[in-house]
Structures are given as structure tokens and as C-alpha cells.
């Protein structure tokens, strides 16, 4: 019986074959469409954005690096078996140790969608992950958080995370708001911050 890694490998191979025929299978829910059709393209259109970290990989995010063609995209995922859904530059790691893998002030954006409350659960790990991501951002760099404001995913909501206090609230790329509930059913929210520029 094939294990999880074999299943993901087969899935990635099949999806890759379908993708190459031009039919990219993906979720069509409103929260995904907002991210894929508005937020990521707006981020990609920003000439200041050339280095992006995407945290958390799944079959339905395999095409996200291609949605940021102007940037060098690094993907990071704690589960080694899901590396098949990562990009060309992929790091198998716990986001809590992000700054052991990525140089300080080297990223223009960190996209952390569906990770908080989906494995990144313990308050100390969350603080380490977000503080580390903040260190990896250049001044002015963007931290985009996608999270579900619904139990049990919202045990550690953003306004309780001290590491975010060091960042300034910002507009979500493509939207004129810091915060949006992109899908009512699962309370999938996007929120954006920027690392402050030096005074
Ligand atoms: C709900 S999935 C999909 C996330 C994806 N980024 C998205 O846009 O939906 C959450 C993923 O985050 C990964 N994950 C959970 N905790 C993590 C951590 N501490 N560091 C890196 N990846 C983590 C899980 O293994 C899982 O593949």
C-alpha cells in the first residue's frame, strides 16, 4: 500500500500532466479566487517585489509560484511529503525556524495562508514563526496572513500575537483594506502588515 508521500507524488504527477494541457485544477471558492485573481497578481505587479516566501503547500497551491512570475518565489512546508507541491526553490522546514533558512531582511513579502491554526498552533511556535518572518522581511516588506476566524482554527487570533505588534497594518495588495473576510462559510480572513521603515 503506497504511503502518504507516494500518494502526493502520484497526485502531483497527475495534476502536472493536466496542468501542462492548460487546465489547472484548483479550488474555485471566493477566498481562493480573491487570493489568486486579485491579491497575488497585485503583489506581482509591484516592481519592488522580487523575493517572496510562500508558507504551506498543498495540491491546490502548486501553481502559486507561477502566479508571481516577476518574483523569485521560495516555498516552505513542514511536511517533507508535500515538497512535490512546492516551487522550484523549496525548503522543508518548520516556519518557527524560518530565519535559520532565510537571510535577514532578504524578502519583499511573506505569504502565510492557512498555516496559523492548521499545524502552526502552539503560541510559542507562532511567535517564533512570525518574529522570524519579520526578521526575514526587508524594511517595507509585506506580511500577508490568511487565517480562519472559526473554532478550532482561531485559538490564537492575530491580535493576540505579540510578534505582529512590531509590524504596521497595511493594505492587502489589490484591496484598499487591511483586513477582509474572504469567505463567510469558513471565516477565511486575509490581513496585511508591513515591516516599518527605519525612522
Ligand atoms: C491548510 S494547508 C494549506 C496551506 C496553503 N498555504 C494555503 O494557501 O492554503 C496548511 C499547510 O501548512 C503546513 N504547516 C503547518 N504548520 C507548519 C509550520 N509550522 N511550518 C511550515 N508549514 C506548516 C501543513 O503541513 C499544511 O500543508
Tab-separated table of C-alpha atoms and ligand atoms in Angstrom:
chain	number	residue	atom	x	y	z
A	1	UNK	CA	0.000	0.000	0.000
A	2	UNK	CA	1.553	3.351	-1.026
A	3	UNK	CA	2.163	5.782	1.822
A	4	UNK	CA	1.290	9.452	2.020
A	5	UNK	CA	4.433	10.509	0.142
A	6	UNK	CA	3.610	8.128	-2.713
A	7	UNK	CA	0.037	9.391	-2.839
A	8	UNK	CA	1.175	13.020	-3.003
A	9	UNK	CA	3.778	12.148	-5.637
A	10	UNK	CA	1.164	10.453	-7.804
A	11	UNK	CA	-1.264	13.334	-7.277
A	12	UNK	CA	1.409	15.881	-8.218
A	13	UNK	CA	2.334	13.893	-11.332
A	14	UNK	CA	-1.278	13.616	-12.492
A	15	UNK	CA	-2.018	17.269	-11.782
A	16	UNK	CA	1.203	18.278	-13.540
A	17	UNK	CA	0.125	16.365	-16.648
A	18	UNK	CA	-3.278	18.079	-16.578
A	19	UNK	CA	-1.674	21.486	-15.892
A	20	UNK	CA	0.550	21.061	-18.946
A	21	UNK	CA	-2.582	20.680	-21.056
A	22	UNK	CA	-3.613	24.129	-19.836
A	23	UNK	CA	-6.349	23.052	-17.435
A	24	UNK	CA	-5.172	23.995	-13.948
A	25	UNK	CA	-7.423	22.208	-11.453
A	26	UNK	CA	-7.911	24.419	-8.418
A	27	UNK	CA	-10.408	25.467	-5.819
A	28	UNK	CA	-12.933	27.921	-7.214
A	29	UNK	CA	-14.203	29.243	-3.864
A	30	UNK	CA	-14.349	33.005	-3.400
A	31	UNK	CA	-11.492	33.114	-0.881
A	32	UNK	CA	-9.156	31.318	-3.303
A	33	UNK	CA	-10.243	33.411	-6.261
A	34	UNK	CA	-9.603	36.608	-4.321
A	35	UNK	CA	-6.082	35.428	-3.488
A	36	UNK	CA	-5.286	34.014	-6.915
A	37	UNK	CA	-7.005	36.560	-9.141
A	38	UNK	CA	-6.551	39.786	-7.178
A	39	UNK	CA	-4.037	39.686	-4.316
A	40	UNK	CA	-1.189	37.686	-5.864
A	41	UNK	CA	-1.376	39.483	-9.251
A	42	UNK	CA	-1.333	42.854	-7.457
A	43	UNK	CA	1.686	41.744	-5.444
A	44	UNK	CA	3.400	40.574	-8.618
A	45	UNK	CA	2.702	43.902	-10.308
A	46	UNK	CA	4.651	45.736	-7.591
A	47	UNK	CA	8.134	46.324	-9.041
A	48	UNK	CA	9.569	46.409	-5.514
A	49	UNK	CA	8.594	42.764	-5.004
A	50	UNK	CA	11.260	40.380	-6.268
A	51	UNK	CA	11.582	37.869	-3.441
A	52	UNK	CA	8.571	36.137	-1.911
A	53	UNK	CA	8.180	33.357	0.647
A	54	UNK	CA	5.034	31.219	0.445
A	55	UNK	CA	4.446	29.105	3.544
A	56	UNK	CA	2.375	25.911	3.431
A	57	UNK	CA	1.981	23.792	0.297
A	58	UNK	CA	-0.933	21.705	-0.934
A	59	UNK	CA	-2.160	20.345	-4.256
A	60	UNK	CA	-4.243	23.492	-4.741
A	61	UNK	CA	-1.303	25.876	-4.177
A	62	UNK	CA	1.123	24.194	-6.585
A	63	UNK	CA	0.528	26.910	-9.203
A	64	UNK	CA	1.027	29.844	-6.803
A	65	UNK	CA	4.690	30.427	-7.750
A	66	UNK	CA	3.519	30.774	-11.366
A	67	UNK	CA	1.097	33.490	-10.251
A	68	UNK	CA	4.142	35.534	-9.200
A	69	UNK	CA	6.198	35.358	-12.416
A	70	UNK	CA	8.127	38.557	-11.685
A	71	UNK	CA	9.413	37.313	-8.345
A	72	UNK	CA	11.743	34.626	-7.144
A	73	UNK	CA	9.432	32.507	-5.013
A	74	UNK	CA	10.594	30.307	-2.165
A	75	UNK	CA	8.114	27.787	-0.801
A	76	UNK	CA	8.327	26.364	2.723
A	77	UNK	CA	6.426	23.409	4.130
A	78	UNK	CA	6.964	21.367	7.284
A	79	UNK	CA	5.774	18.095	5.750
A	80	UNK	CA	8.516	16.616	3.531
A	81	UNK	CA	5.915	14.615	1.592
A	82	UNK	CA	4.301	17.850	0.374
A	83	UNK	CA	7.512	19.110	-1.242
A	84	UNK	CA	6.048	17.831	-4.522
A	85	UNK	CA	3.568	20.716	-4.337
A	86	UNK	CA	6.283	23.292	-3.657
A	87	UNK	CA	8.071	25.524	-6.116
A	88	UNK	CA	11.459	25.227	-7.795
A	89	UNK	CA	13.112	26.623	-4.674
A	90	UNK	CA	11.557	24.716	-1.807
A	91	UNK	CA	12.562	24.444	1.839
A	92	UNK	CA	11.343	21.631	4.074
A	93	UNK	CA	11.144	23.365	7.437
A	94	UNK	CA	9.014	24.472	10.326
A	95	UNK	CA	8.153	28.151	9.915
A	96	UNK	CA	9.121	28.549	13.567
A	97	UNK	CA	12.713	28.226	12.298
A	98	UNK	CA	12.290	30.343	9.173
A	99	UNK	CA	15.233	32.603	9.926
A	100	UNK	CA	17.581	29.632	10.138
A	101	UNK	CA	16.940	29.147	6.397
A	102	UNK	CA	16.424	32.640	5.005
A	103	UNK	CA	18.728	35.635	5.400
A	104	UNK	CA	17.610	38.631	7.430
A	105	UNK	CA	15.916	41.463	5.508
A	106	UNK	CA	16.064	39.444	2.263
A	107	UNK	CA	12.353	39.041	1.478
A	108	UNK	CA	9.925	41.534	-0.030
A	109	UNK	CA	6.884	39.538	1.054
A	110	UNK	CA	5.868	36.587	3.204
A	111	UNK	CA	2.559	34.908	2.450
A	112	UNK	CA	1.385	32.746	5.308
A	113	UNK	CA	-2.044	31.483	4.325
A	114	UNK	CA	-3.817	28.617	6.054
A	115	UNK	CA	-0.914	27.769	8.340
A	116	UNK	CA	-1.915	29.558	11.543
A	117	UNK	CA	-4.322	27.128	13.210
A	118	UNK	CA	-3.512	24.413	10.665
A	119	UNK	CA	-0.413	22.974	12.298
A	120	UNK	CA	1.183	26.189	13.456
A	121	UNK	CA	-0.841	26.108	16.635
A	122	UNK	CA	1.282	26.497	19.733
A	123	UNK	CA	1.597	30.140	20.893
A	124	UNK	CA	5.392	29.892	21.327
A	125	UNK	CA	5.792	28.414	17.824
A	126	UNK	CA	3.507	31.089	16.350
A	127	UNK	CA	5.522	33.864	17.998
A	128	UNK	CA	8.785	32.313	16.766
A	129	UNK	CA	7.404	31.890	13.235
A	130	UNK	CA	6.043	35.417	12.890
A	131	UNK	CA	9.013	37.092	14.602
A	132	UNK	CA	11.340	35.088	12.345
A	133	UNK	CA	9.358	36.038	9.235
A	134	UNK	CA	9.512	39.648	10.310
A	135	UNK	CA	13.314	39.448	10.615
A	136	UNK	CA	13.491	37.966	7.109
A	137	UNK	CA	11.475	40.850	5.638
A	138	UNK	CA	13.240	43.923	4.362
A	139	UNK	CA	12.001	47.235	5.769
A	140	UNK	CA	8.727	47.964	3.976
A	141	UNK	CA	8.234	44.267	3.202
A	142	UNK	CA	4.749	42.754	3.340
A	143	UNK	CA	3.428	40.080	5.694
A	144	UNK	CA	0.166	38.644	4.374
A	145	UNK	CA	-1.708	36.384	6.746
A	146	UNK	CA	-4.629	34.172	5.787
A	147	UNK	CA	-6.394	32.533	8.706
A	148	UNK	CA	-9.776	31.116	9.662
A	149	UNK	CA	-11.627	33.000	12.369
A	150	UNK	CA	-13.570	29.928	13.371
A	151	UNK	CA	-13.022	27.284	16.062
A	152	UNK	CA	-10.757	25.389	16.402
A	153	UNK	CA	-8.577	27.321	13.899
A	154	UNK	CA	-8.765	30.658	15.703
A	155	UNK	CA	-7.371	29.645	19.101
A	156	UNK	CA	-4.567	32.181	18.628
A	157	UNK	CA	-6.026	35.118	16.683
A	158	UNK	CA	-3.671	37.724	15.174
A	159	UNK	CA	-4.490	40.398	17.757
A	160	UNK	CA	-3.008	38.138	20.460
A	161	UNK	CA	0.287	37.590	18.600
A	162	UNK	CA	2.979	39.864	20.022
A	163	UNK	CA	5.290	39.368	17.024
A	164	UNK	CA	2.772	41.231	14.859
A	165	UNK	CA	2.923	44.283	17.138
A	166	UNK	CA	6.273	45.176	15.569
A	167	UNK	CA	4.642	45.459	12.142
A	168	UNK	CA	2.445	48.243	10.820
A	169	UNK	CA	-1.015	47.482	9.466
A	170	UNK	CA	-1.128	47.824	5.689
A	171	UNK	CA	-3.468	47.402	2.757
A	172	UNK	CA	-3.779	43.940	1.249
A	173	UNK	CA	-2.314	44.079	-2.292
A	174	UNK	CA	-5.110	44.811	-4.753
A	175	UNK	CA	-7.516	45.836	-1.989
A	176	UNK	CA	-7.898	49.081	-0.104
A	177	UNK	CA	-8.220	47.443	3.269
A	178	UNK	CA	-6.007	45.877	5.919
A	179	UNK	CA	-8.432	43.072	6.628
A	180	UNK	CA	-11.107	41.179	4.733
A	181	UNK	CA	-13.309	38.161	5.407
A	182	UNK	CA	-12.942	36.478	2.044
A	183	UNK	CA	-15.313	33.586	2.663
A	184	UNK	CA	-18.196	33.629	5.150
A	185	UNK	CA	-18.567	29.844	5.418
A	186	UNK	CA	-15.109	29.220	6.874
A	187	UNK	CA	-14.421	32.801	8.021
A	188	UNK	CA	-11.256	32.841	5.895
A	189	UNK	CA	-9.680	36.231	6.560
A	190	UNK	CA	-6.764	37.972	4.905
A	191	UNK	CA	-4.814	40.619	6.785
A	192	UNK	CA	-1.696	42.541	5.811
A	193	UNK	CA	1.142	44.268	7.641
A	194	UNK	CA	4.404	45.882	6.583
A	195	UNK	CA	7.724	45.962	8.341
A	196	UNK	CA	8.291	49.599	9.319
A	197	UNK	CA	10.923	51.636	7.528
A	198	UNK	CA	13.751	52.874	9.739
A	199	UNK	CA	12.928	56.202	11.406
B	1	LIG	C1	-4.322	24.088	5.159
B	1	LIG	S1	-2.769	23.654	4.438
B	1	LIG	C2	-2.525	24.741	3.116
B	1	LIG	C3	-1.778	25.989	3.257
B	1	LIG	C4	-1.609	26.780	1.990
B	1	LIG	N1	-0.552	27.742	2.206
B	1	LIG	C5	-2.872	27.502	1.567
B	1	LIG	O1	-2.779	28.552	0.893
B	1	LIG	O2	-3.975	27.039	1.870
B	1	LIG	C6	-1.656	24.018	5.733
B	1	LIG	C7	-0.247	23.567	5.451
B	1	LIG	O3	0.636	24.212	6.357
B	1	LIG	C8	1.630	23.290	6.743
B	1	LIG	N2	2.175	23.697	8.032
B	1	LIG	C9	1.581	23.606	9.232
B	1	LIG	N3	2.391	24.067	10.188
B	1	LIG	C10	3.524	24.486	9.582
B	1	LIG	C11	4.729	25.061	10.047
B	1	LIG	N4	4.924	25.270	11.347
B	1	LIG	N5	5.686	25.369	9.171
B	1	LIG	C12	5.500	25.132	7.832
B	1	LIG	N6	4.374	24.575	7.321
B	1	LIG	C13	3.398	24.264	8.189
B	1	LIG	C14	0.875	21.956	6.821
B	1	LIG	O4	1.761	20.861	6.746
B	1	LIG	C15	-0.051	22.066	5.635
B	1	LIG	O5	0.498	21.520	4.475
